[in-house]
Amino acid sequence: MSKKYTIQDTPFVVPTTDGKLIEEHVGLATDGNHQISIAHMIAPAGWKEPFQTPEFEEYTYIIKGKKQFTIEGEVIVLEAGQSIKIEKNTRVQYANPFEEACEYIAICLPAFSITLAHREDS
């Protein structure tokens, strides 16, 4: 009988150049899943990404620290224990302008893909 579950204890660590840790547990890079991606992330103090308008919904749950979201020009800061859903095709910038790292979980539907993120030139 085949198992009806999968345990992930070796996530794919996405190579980055900005000091951010991205451990994808489910998604394109880890298991080829196009429907959903689930990643554990740690954004260092002072980190930010360029603006983007992704073709996926993104859910973020803050575990520790704070994270700043600039959504369609509105600046929102979430702290540990808070979460947010950002609709697809929404212009957003993710940042951690604070003095401590931010640890969070990100879930994307469909799965995160750099080609679907539509990042702007920084």
CSV table of N, CA, C and O in Angstrom, one decimal:
chain,number,residue,atom,x,y,z
A,1,MET,N,0.9,-1.2,0.0
A,1,MET,CA,0.0,0.0,0.0
A,1,MET,C,0.9,1.2,0.0
A,1,MET,O,1.8,1.3,0.8
A,2,SER,N,0.6,2.2,-0.9
A,2,SER,CA,1.4,3.4,-0.9
A,2,SER,C,0.9,4.4,0.2
A,2,SER,O,-0.2,4.4,0.5
A,3,LYS,N,1.9,5.2,0.6
A,3,LYS,CA,1.5,6.2,1.6
A,3,LYS,C,0.7,7.3,1.0
A,3,LYS,O,0.9,7.7,-0.1
A,4,LYS,N,-0.2,7.8,1.8
A,4,LYS,CA,-1.0,8.9,1.4
A,4,LYS,C,-0.6,10.3,2.0
A,4,LYS,O,-1.4,11.2,2.2
A,5,TYR,N,0.7,10.3,2.3
A,5,TYR,CA,1.3,11.6,2.8
A,5,TYR,C,2.8,11.6,2.4
A,5,TYR,O,3.4,10.6,2.1
A,6,THR,N,3.3,12.8,2.5
A,6,THR,CA,4.7,13.0,2.3
A,6,THR,C,5.3,13.9,3.4
A,6,THR,O,4.7,15.0,3.7
A,7,ILE,N,6.3,13.5,4.0
A,7,ILE,CA,7.0,14.4,5.0
A,7,ILE,C,8.2,15.1,4.3
A,7,ILE,O,9.0,14.4,3.7
A,8,GLN,N,8.3,16.4,4.5
A,8,GLN,CA,9.4,17.1,3.9
A,8,GLN,C,10.3,17.5,5.0
A,8,GLN,O,10.0,18.4,5.9
A,9,ASP,N,11.5,17.0,5.0
A,9,ASP,CA,12.5,17.4,6.0
A,9,ASP,C,13.8,17.9,5.3
A,9,ASP,O,14.8,18.1,6.0
A,10,THR,N,13.8,18.0,4.0
A,10,THR,CA,14.9,18.5,3.3
A,10,THR,C,14.4,19.5,2.2
A,10,THR,O,14.4,19.2,1.1
A,11,PRO,N,13.9,20.7,2.7
A,11,PRO,CA,13.4,21.7,1.8
A,11,PRO,C,14.5,22.1,0.8
A,11,PRO,O,15.7,22.0,1.1
A,12,PHE,N,14.1,22.7,-0.3
A,12,PHE,CA,15.1,23.3,-1.3
A,12,PHE,C,15.4,24.6,-0.8
A,12,PHE,O,14.6,25.5,-0.5
A,13,VAL,N,16.7,24.9,-0.6
A,13,VAL,CA,17.2,26.2,-0.1
A,13,VAL,C,17.5,27.0,-1.4
A,13,VAL,O,18.4,26.7,-2.2
A,14,VAL,N,16.7,28.0,-1.6
A,14,VAL,CA,16.8,28.9,-2.8
A,14,VAL,C,18.1,29.7,-2.7
A,14,VAL,O,18.2,30.4,-1.7
A,15,PRO,N,18.9,29.7,-3.7
A,15,PRO,CA,20.1,30.6,-3.6
A,15,PRO,C,19.7,32.0,-3.7
A,15,PRO,O,18.9,32.4,-4.6
A,16,THR,N,20.2,32.9,-2.9
A,16,THR,CA,19.9,34.3,-2.9
A,16,THR,C,21.3,35.1,-2.8
A,16,THR,O,22.3,34.6,-2.4
A,17,THR,N,21.2,36.4,-3.2
A,17,THR,CA,22.4,37.2,-3.1
A,17,THR,C,22.1,38.4,-2.1
A,17,THR,O,23.0,39.2,-1.9
A,18,ASP,N,21.0,38.4,-1.4
A,18,ASP,CA,20.6,39.5,-0.5
A,18,ASP,C,20.5,39.1,0.9
A,18,ASP,O,20.0,39.9,1.8
A,19,GLY,N,21.1,37.9,1.3
A,19,GLY,CA,21.1,37.5,2.7
A,19,GLY,C,19.8,36.9,3.2
A,19,GLY,O,19.7,36.4,4.3
A,20,LYS,N,18.8,36.8,2.4
A,20,LYS,CA,17.5,36.2,2.8
A,20,LYS,C,17.6,34.7,2.7
A,20,LYS,O,18.1,34.1,1.7
A,21,LEU,N,17.1,34.0,3.7
A,21,LEU,CA,17.0,32.5,3.7
A,21,LEU,C,15.6,32.2,3.2
A,21,LEU,O,14.6,32.6,3.7
A,22,ILE,N,15.6,31.3,2.2
A,22,ILE,CA,14.3,30.8,1.6
A,22,ILE,C,14.4,29.3,1.6
A,22,ILE,O,15.2,28.7,0.9
A,23,GLU,N,13.6,28.6,2.4
A,23,GLU,CA,13.5,27.2,2.4
A,23,GLU,C,12.1,26.7,1.9
A,23,GLU,O,11.1,26.8,2.6
A,24,GLU,N,12.1,26.3,0.6
A,24,GLU,CA,10.8,25.9,0.0
A,24,GLU,C,10.6,24.5,0.4
A,24,GLU,O,11.3,23.6,0.1
A,25,HIS,N,9.4,24.3,1.1
A,25,HIS,CA,9.0,22.9,1.5
A,25,HIS,C,8.1,22.2,0.5
A,25,HIS,O,8.2,21.0,0.3
A,26,VAL,N,7.4,23.0,-0.2
A,26,VAL,CA,6.5,22.5,-1.3
A,26,VAL,C,6.5,23.5,-2.4
A,26,VAL,O,6.5,24.7,-2.1
A,27,GLY,N,6.6,23.1,-3.6
A,27,GLY,CA,6.6,24.0,-4.7
A,27,GLY,C,7.4,23.5,-5.9
A,27,GLY,O,7.8,22.4,-6.0
A,28,LEU,N,7.5,24.4,-6.9
A,28,LEU,CA,8.2,24.0,-8.2
A,28,LEU,C,9.6,23.5,-7.9
A,28,LEU,O,10.0,22.5,-8.5
A,29,ALA,N,10.4,24.2,-7.2
A,29,ALA,CA,11.8,23.8,-7.0
A,29,ALA,C,12.0,22.5,-6.2
A,29,ALA,O,12.9,21.7,-6.4
A,30,THR,N,11.1,22.3,-5.2
A,30,THR,CA,11.2,21.2,-4.3
A,30,THR,C,10.6,19.9,-4.9
A,30,THR,O,11.3,18.8,-4.9
A,31,ASP,N,9.4,19.9,-5.3
A,31,ASP,CA,8.7,18.7,-5.7
A,31,ASP,C,7.9,18.9,-7.0
A,31,ASP,O,7.1,18.0,-7.4
A,32,GLY,N,8.2,20.0,-7.7
A,32,GLY,CA,7.5,20.2,-9.0
A,32,GLY,C,6.0,20.6,-8.9
A,32,GLY,O,5.3,20.6,-9.9
A,33,ASN,N,5.6,20.9,-7.7
A,33,ASN,CA,4.2,21.3,-7.5
A,33,ASN,C,3.9,22.7,-8.1
A,33,ASN,O,4.5,23.7,-7.7
A,34,HIS,N,3.0,22.7,-9.1
A,34,HIS,CA,2.6,24.0,-9.7
A,34,HIS,C,1.5,24.7,-9.0
A,34,HIS,O,1.2,25.9,-9.3
A,35,GLN,N,0.8,24.0,-8.2
A,35,GLN,CA,-0.5,24.5,-7.6
A,35,GLN,C,-0.2,25.4,-6.4
A,35,GLN,O,-1.0,26.3,-6.1
A,36,ILE,N,0.8,25.0,-5.6
A,36,ILE,CA,1.0,25.8,-4.3
A,36,ILE,C,2.5,25.7,-4.0
A,36,ILE,O,3.2,24.8,-4.4
A,37,SER,N,3.0,26.8,-3.3
A,37,SER,CA,4.3,26.7,-2.8
A,37,SER,C,4.2,27.2,-1.3
A,37,SER,O,3.4,28.0,-1.0
A,38,ILE,N,5.0,26.5,-0.5
A,38,ILE,CA,5.0,26.8,1.0
A,38,ILE,C,6.5,27.0,1.3
A,38,ILE,O,7.3,26.1,1.1
A,39,ALA,N,6.9,28.1,1.8
A,39,ALA,CA,8.3,28.4,2.2
A,39,ALA,C,8.4,29.0,3.5
A,39,ALA,O,7.6,29.9,3.9
A,40,HIS,N,9.5,28.6,4.2
A,40,HIS,CA,9.9,29.3,5.5
A,40,HIS,C,11.0,30.3,5.1
A,40,HIS,O,11.9,29.9,4.3
A,41,MET,N,10.9,31.5,5.6
A,41,MET,CA,11.8,32.5,5.2
A,41,MET,C,12.3,33.3,6.4
A,41,MET,O,11.6,33.5,7.3
A,42,ILE,N,13.5,33.8,6.2
A,42,ILE,CA,14.1,34.8,7.2
A,42,ILE,C,14.7,35.9,6.4
A,42,ILE,O,15.7,35.7,5.6
A,43,ALA,N,14.1,37.1,6.6
A,43,ALA,CA,14.6,38.3,5.9
A,43,ALA,C,15.5,39.1,6.9
A,43,ALA,O,15.0,39.4,7.9
A,44,PRO,N,16.7,39.3,6.5
A,44,PRO,CA,17.6,40.0,7.4
A,44,PRO,C,17.2,41.5,7.6
A,44,PRO,O,16.5,42.0,6.7
A,45,ALA,N,17.7,42.1,8.6
A,45,ALA,CA,17.4,43.6,8.8
A,45,ALA,C,17.9,44.3,7.6
A,45,ALA,O,19.0,44.0,7.0
A,46,GLY,N,17.2,45.3,7.2
A,46,GLY,CA,17.6,46.1,6.0
A,46,GLY,C,17.3,45.5,4.7
A,46,GLY,O,17.6,46.2,3.6
A,47,TRP,N,16.7,44.4,4.6
A,47,TRP,CA,16.4,43.7,3.3
A,47,TRP,C,15.2,44.3,2.6
A,47,TRP,O,14.2,44.8,3.3
A,48,LYS,N,15.2,44.3,1.3
A,48,LYS,CA,14.0,44.6,0.5
A,48,LYS,C,14.1,44.0,-0.9
A,48,LYS,O,15.2,43.7,-1.4
A,49,GLU,N,13.0,43.8,-1.5
A,49,GLU,CA,12.9,43.3,-2.9
A,49,GLU,C,12.4,44.4,-3.7
A,49,GLU,O,11.7,45.3,-3.2
A,50,PRO,N,12.6,44.3,-5.0
A,50,PRO,CA,12.0,45.3,-5.9
A,50,PRO,C,10.5,45.1,-6.0
A,50,PRO,O,9.9,44.1,-5.6
A,51,PHE,N,9.8,46.1,-6.4
A,51,PHE,CA,8.3,46.0,-6.6
A,51,PHE,C,8.0,44.9,-7.6
A,51,PHE,O,8.9,44.6,-8.5
A,52,GLN,N,6.9,44.3,-7.4
A,52,GLN,CA,6.5,43.2,-8.3
A,52,GLN,C,5.0,43.2,-8.4
A,52,GLN,O,4.3,43.7,-7.6
A,53,THR,N,4.5,42.6,-9.5
A,53,THR,CA,3.0,42.4,-9.7
A,53,THR,C,2.8,40.9,-10.0
A,53,THR,O,2.6,40.6,-11.2
A,54,PRO,N,2.8,40.0,-9.0
A,54,PRO,CA,2.7,38.6,-9.3
A,54,PRO,C,1.4,38.1,-9.8
A,54,PRO,O,0.3,38.6,-9.4
A,55,GLU,N,1.5,37.0,-10.5
A,55,GLU,CA,0.3,36.3,-11.0
A,55,GLU,C,-0.2,35.2,-10.1
A,55,GLU,O,-0.7,34.2,-10.5
A,56,PHE,N,0.1,35.4,-8.8
A,56,PHE,CA,-0.3,34.4,-7.8
A,56,PHE,C,-0.7,35.2,-6.5
A,56,PHE,O,-0.3,36.3,-6.3
A,57,GLU,N,-1.6,34.5,-5.7
A,57,GLU,CA,-2.0,35.1,-4.4
A,57,GLU,C,-0.8,34.7,-3.5
A,57,GLU,O,-0.2,33.6,-3.6
A,58,GLU,N,-0.5,35.6,-2.6
A,58,GLU,CA,0.5,35.3,-1.6
A,58,GLU,C,-0.1,35.5,-0.2
A,58,GLU,O,-0.6,36.6,0.1
A,59,TYR,N,0.1,34.5,0.6
A,59,TYR,CA,-0.3,34.5,2.1
A,59,TYR,C,1.0,34.6,2.9
A,59,TYR,O,1.9,33.8,2.6
A,60,THR,N,1.1,35.5,3.8
A,60,THR,CA,2.2,35.6,4.7
A,60,THR,C,1.8,35.5,6.1
A,60,THR,O,0.9,36.2,6.5
A,61,TYR,N,2.5,34.7,6.9
A,61,TYR,CA,2.3,34.6,8.4
A,61,TYR,C,3.6,35.0,9.1
A,61,TYR,O,4.6,34.3,8.8
A,62,ILE,N,3.6,36.0,9.9
A,62,ILE,CA,4.8,36.4,10.6
A,62,ILE,C,5.0,35.6,11.9
A,62,ILE,O,4.1,35.6,12.7
A,63,ILE,N,6.2,35.0,11.9
A,63,ILE,CA,6.5,34.2,13.1
A,63,ILE,C,7.3,35.1,14.2
A,63,ILE,O,7.0,35.0,15.3
A,64,LYS,N,8.2,35.8,13.7
A,64,LYS,CA,9.1,36.6,14.5
A,64,LYS,C,9.5,37.9,13.8
A,64,LYS,O,9.7,37.9,12.6
A,65,GLY,N,9.6,39.0,14.5
A,65,GLY,CA,10.0,40.3,13.9
A,65,GLY,C,8.9,41.0,13.3
A,65,GLY,O,7.7,40.8,13.5
A,66,LYS,N,9.2,41.9,12.3
A,66,LYS,CA,8.2,42.7,11.6
A,66,LYS,C,8.6,42.7,10.1
A,66,LYS,O,9.8,42.5,9.7
A,67,LYS,N,7.6,42.8,9.2
A,67,LYS,CA,7.8,42.9,7.8
A,67,LYS,C,6.9,44.0,7.2
A,67,LYS,O,5.8,44.2,7.6
A,68,GLN,N,7.5,44.8,6.3
A,68,GLN,CA,6.8,45.9,5.7
A,68,GLN,C,6.3,45.5,4.3
A,68,GLN,O,7.1,44.9,3.5
A,69,PHE,N,5.1,45.8,4.0
A,69,PHE,CA,4.5,45.6,2.7
A,69,PHE,C,4.1,46.9,2.1
A,69,PHE,O,3.4,47.7,2.8
A,70,THR,N,4.5,47.3,0.9
A,70,THR,CA,3.9,48.4,0.2
A,70,THR,C,3.0,47.9,-0.9
A,70,THR,O,3.5,47.3,-1.8
A,71,ILE,N,1.7,48.1,-0.6
A,71,ILE,CA,0.7,47.5,-1.5
A,71,ILE,C,-0.1,48.6,-2.2
A,71,ILE,O,-0.8,49.4,-1.6
A,72,GLU,N,0.1,48.7,-3.5
A,72,GLU,CA,-0.6,49.7,-4.3
A,72,GLU,C,-0.4,51.1,-3.7
A,72,GLU,O,-1.3,51.9,-3.6
A,73,GLY,N,0.8,51.3,-3.1
A,73,GLY,CA,1.2,52.6,-2.5
A,73,GLY,C,0.9,52.8,-1.0
A,73,GLY,O,1.4,53.7,-0.4
A,74,GLU,N,0.2,51.8,-0.5
A,74,GLU,CA,-0.1,51.9,1.0
A,74,GLU,C,0.9,51.0,1.7
A,74,GLU,O,1.2,49.9,1.4
A,75,VAL,N,1.5,51.6,2.8
A,75,VAL,CA,2.5,50.9,3.6
A,75,VAL,C,1.9,50.3,4.8
A,75,VAL,O,1.1,50.9,5.6
A,76,ILE,N,2.1,48.9,4.9
A,76,ILE,CA,1.5,48.2,6.0
A,76,ILE,C,2.7,47.4,6.7
A,76,ILE,O,3.5,46.9,6.0
A,77,VAL,N,2.6,47.4,8.0
A,77,VAL,CA,3.7,46.7,8.8
A,77,VAL,C,3.0,45.6,9.6
A,77,VAL,O,2.0,45.9,10.3
A,78,LEU,N,3.4,44.3,9.4
A,78,LEU,CA,2.9,43.2,10.2
A,78,LEU,C,3.9,42.8,11.2
A,78,LEU,O,5.1,42.9,11.0
A,79,GLU,N,3.4,42.3,12.4
A,79,GLU,CA,4.3,41.8,13.5
A,79,GLU,C,3.9,40.4,13.7
A,79,GLU,O,3.0,39.8,13.2
A,80,ALA,N,4.8,39.7,14.6
A,80,ALA,CA,4.6,38.3,14.9
A,80,ALA,C,3.1,38.0,15.3
A,80,ALA,O,2.5,38.8,16.0
A,81,GLY,N,2.6,37.0,14.7
A,81,GLY,CA,1.2,36.5,15.0
A,81,GLY,C,0.2,37.1,14.0
A,81,GLY,O,-0.9,36.7,14.1
A,82,GLN,N,0.6,38.0,13.1
A,82,GLN,CA,-0.3,38.5,12.1
A,82,GLN,C,-0.1,37.9,10.8
A,82,GLN,O,1.0,37.3,10.5
A,83,SER,N,-1.1,37.9,10.0
A,83,SER,CA,-1.0,37.4,8.6
A,83,SER,C,-1.7,38.3,7.6
A,83,SER,O,-2.5,39.2,8.0
A,84,ILE,N,-1.4,38.1,6.3
A,84,ILE,CA,-2.0,38.9,5.3
A,84,ILE,C,-2.2,38.0,4.0
A,84,ILE,O,-1.4,37.1,3.8
A,85,LYS,N,-3.2,38.3,3.3
A,85,LYS,CA,-3.4,37.7,1.9
A,85,LYS,C,-3.3,38.8,0.9
A,85,LYS,O,-4.0,39.8,1.1
A,86,ILE,N,-2.5,38.7,-0.1
A,86,ILE,CA,-2.4,39.7,-1.1
A,86,ILE,C,-2.9,39.0,-2.4
A,86,ILE,O,-2.4,38.0,-2.8
A,87,GLU,N,-3.9,39.6,-3.0
A,87,GLU,CA,-4.5,39.1,-4.2
A,87,GLU,C,-3.5,39.1,-5.4
A,87,GLU,O,-2.6,40.0,-5.5
A,88,LYS,N,-3.6,38.2,-6.3
A,88,LYS,CA,-2.8,38.2,-7.5
A,88,LYS,C,-3.0,39.5,-8.3
A,88,LYS,O,-4.0,40.1,-8.2
A,89,ASN,N,-2.0,39.8,-9.1
A,89,ASN,CA,-2.0,41.0,-10.0
A,89,ASN,C,-2.1,42.3,-9.2
A,89,ASN,O,-2.6,43.3,-9.6
A,90,THR,N,-1.5,42.3,-8.0
A,90,THR,CA,-1.4,43.5,-7.1
A,90,THR,C,0.0,43.9,-7.0
A,90,THR,O,0.9,43.1,-6.7
A,91,ARG,N,0.3,45.2,-7.2
A,91,ARG,CA,1.7,45.7,-7.2
A,91,ARG,C,2.1,45.8,-5.7
A,91,ARG,O,1.4,46.4,-4.9
A,92,VAL,N,3.2,45.1,-5.4
A,92,VAL,CA,3.6,45.0,-4.0
A,92,VAL,C,5.2,45.1,-3.9
A,92,VAL,O,5.9,44.6,-4.8
A,93,GLN,N,5.6,45.6,-2.8
A,93,GLN,CA,7.1,45.5,-2.4
A,93,GLN,C,7.2,44.9,-1.0
A,93,GLN,O,6.5,45.4,-0.1
A,94,TYR,N,8.0,44.0,-0.8
A,94,TYR,CA,8.3,43.4,0.5
A,94,TYR,C,9.6,43.9,1.0
A,94,TYR,O,10.6,44.0,0.3
A,95,ALA,N,9.6,44.2,2.3
A,95,ALA,CA,10.9,44.8,2.9
A,95,ALA,C,10.9,44.5,4.4
A,95,ALA,O,9.9,44.3,5.0
A,96,ASN,N,12.1,44.6,4.9
A,96,ASN,CA,12.4,44.6,6.3
A,96,ASN,C,13.3,45.7,6.7
A,96,ASN,O,14.5,45.5,6.8
A,97,PRO,N,12.8,46.9,6.8
A,97,PRO,CA,13.7,48.1,7.1
A,97,PRO,C,14.0,48.2,8.6
A,97,PRO,O,14.6,49.1,9.1
A,98,PHE,N,13.7,47.1,9.4
A,98,PHE,CA,13.8,47.2,10.8
A,98,PHE,C,15.2,46.6,11.3
A,98,PHE,O,15.9,46.1,10.4
A,99,GLU,N,15.4,46.7,12.6
A,99,GLU,CA,16.8,46.3,13.1
A,99,GLU,C,16.9,44.8,13.4
A,99,GLU,O,18.0,44.4,13.7
A,100,GLU,N,15.8,44.0,13.3
A,100,GLU,CA,16.0,42.6,13.6
A,100,GLU,C,15.4,41.8,12.4
A,100,GLU,O,14.6,42.3,11.6
A,101,ALA,N,15.9,40.6,12.3
A,101,ALA,CA,15.4,39.7,11.2
A,101,ALA,C,14.0,39.4,11.3
A,101,ALA,O,13.4,39.5,12.4
A,102,CYS,N,13.3,39.1,10.2
A,102,CYS,CA,11.9,38.8,10.2
A,102,CYS,C,11.8,37.3,9.7
A,102,CYS,O,12.2,37.0,8.6
A,103,GLU,N,11.1,36.5,10.5
A,103,GLU,CA,10.9,35.1,10.2
A,103,GLU,C,9.4,34.9,9.8
A,103,GLU,O,8.6,35.4,10.6
A,104,TYR,N,9.2,34.3,8.7
A,104,TYR,CA,7.8,34.1,8.3
A,104,TYR,C,7.6,32.9,7.4
A,104,TYR,O,8.6,32.3,6.9
A,105,ILE,N,6.3,32.6,7.2
A,105,ILE,CA,5.9,31.5,6.2
A,105,ILE,C,5.2,32.2,5.1
A,105,ILE,O,4.3,33.1,5.3
A,106,ALA,N,5.5,31.8,3.9
A,106,ALA,CA,4.9,32.4,2.7
A,106,ALA,C,4.2,31.2,1.9
A,106,ALA,O,4.9,30.2,1.7
A,107,ILE,N,3.0,31.4,1.5
A,107,ILE,CA,2.3,30.4,0.7
A,107,ILE,C,1.8,31.1,-0.5
A,107,ILE,O,1.2,32.2,-0.5
A,108,CYS,N,2.1,30.5,-1.7
A,108,CYS,CA,1.6,31.1,-3.0
A,108,CYS,C,0.7,30.2,-3.7
A,108,CYS,O,1.0,29.0,-3.8
A,109,LEU,N,-0.4,30.7,-4.3
A,109,LEU,CA,-1.3,30.0,-5.1
A,109,LEU,C,-1.5,30.7,-6.4
A,109,LEU,O,-2.0,31.8,-6.4
A,110,PRO,N,-1.2,30.1,-7.6
A,110,PRO,CA,-0.4,28.9,-7.8
A,110,PRO,C,1.0,29.1,-7.2
A,110,PRO,O,1.4,30.2,-6.7
A,111,ALA,N,1.8,28.1,-7.4
A,111,ALA,CA,3.2,28.1,-6.8
A,111,ALA,C,4.0,29.3,-7.3
A,111,ALA,O,3.9,29.7,-8.4
A,112,PHE,N,4.9,29.8,-6.4
A,112,PHE,CA,5.8,30.8,-6.8
A,112,PHE,C,6.7,30.4,-7.9
A,112,PHE,O,7.2,29.3,-8.0
A,113,SER,N,6.8,31.3,-8.9
A,113,SER,CA,7.7,31.2,-10.0
A,113,SER,C,8.3,32.6,-10.3
A,113,SER,O,7.5,33.6,-10.3
A,114,ILE,N,9.6,32.7,-10.5
A,114,ILE,CA,10.2,34.0,-10.8
A,114,ILE,C,9.5,34.6,-12.0
A,114,ILE,O,9.4,35.8,-12.1
A,115,THR,N,9.1,33.8,-13.0
A,115,THR,CA,8.5,34.3,-14.2
A,115,THR,C,7.1,34.9,-14.0
A,115,THR,O,6.7,35.8,-14.7
A,116,LEU,N,6.4,34.3,-12.9
A,116,LEU,CA,5.1,34.8,-12.6
A,116,LEU,C,5.1,36.0,-11.6
A,116,LEU,O,4.1,36.6,-11.4
A,117,ALA,N,6.3,36.3,-11.0
A,117,ALA,CA,6.4,37.4,-10.0
A,117,ALA,C,6.4,38.7,-10.7
A,117,ALA,O,6.0,39.7,-10.1
A,118,HIS,N,6.9,38.8,-11.9
A,118,HIS,CA,7.0,40.1,-12.6
A,118,HIS,C,7.7,41.2,-11.8
A,118,HIS,O,7.1,42.3,-11.6
A,119,ARG,N,8.9,40.9,-11.4
A,119,ARG,CA,9.6,41.9,-10.6
A,119,ARG,C,10.1,43.1,-11.5
A,119,ARG,O,10.5,42.8,-12.6
A,120,GLU,N,10.0,44.3,-11.0
A,120,GLU,CA,10.5,45.4,-11.7
A,120,GLU,C,12.0,45.6,-11.5
A,120,GLU,O,12.5,45.1,-10.6
A,121,ASP,N,12.6,46.3,-12.5
A,121,ASP,CA,14.0,46.5,-12.3
A,121,ASP,C,14.2,47.4,-11.1
A,121,ASP,O,13.4,48.4,-10.9
A,122,SER,N,15.2,47.1,-10.3
A,122,SER,CA,15.4,47.9,-9.1
A,122,SER,C,16.2,49.2,-9.3
A,122,SER,O,16.7,49.5,-10.4
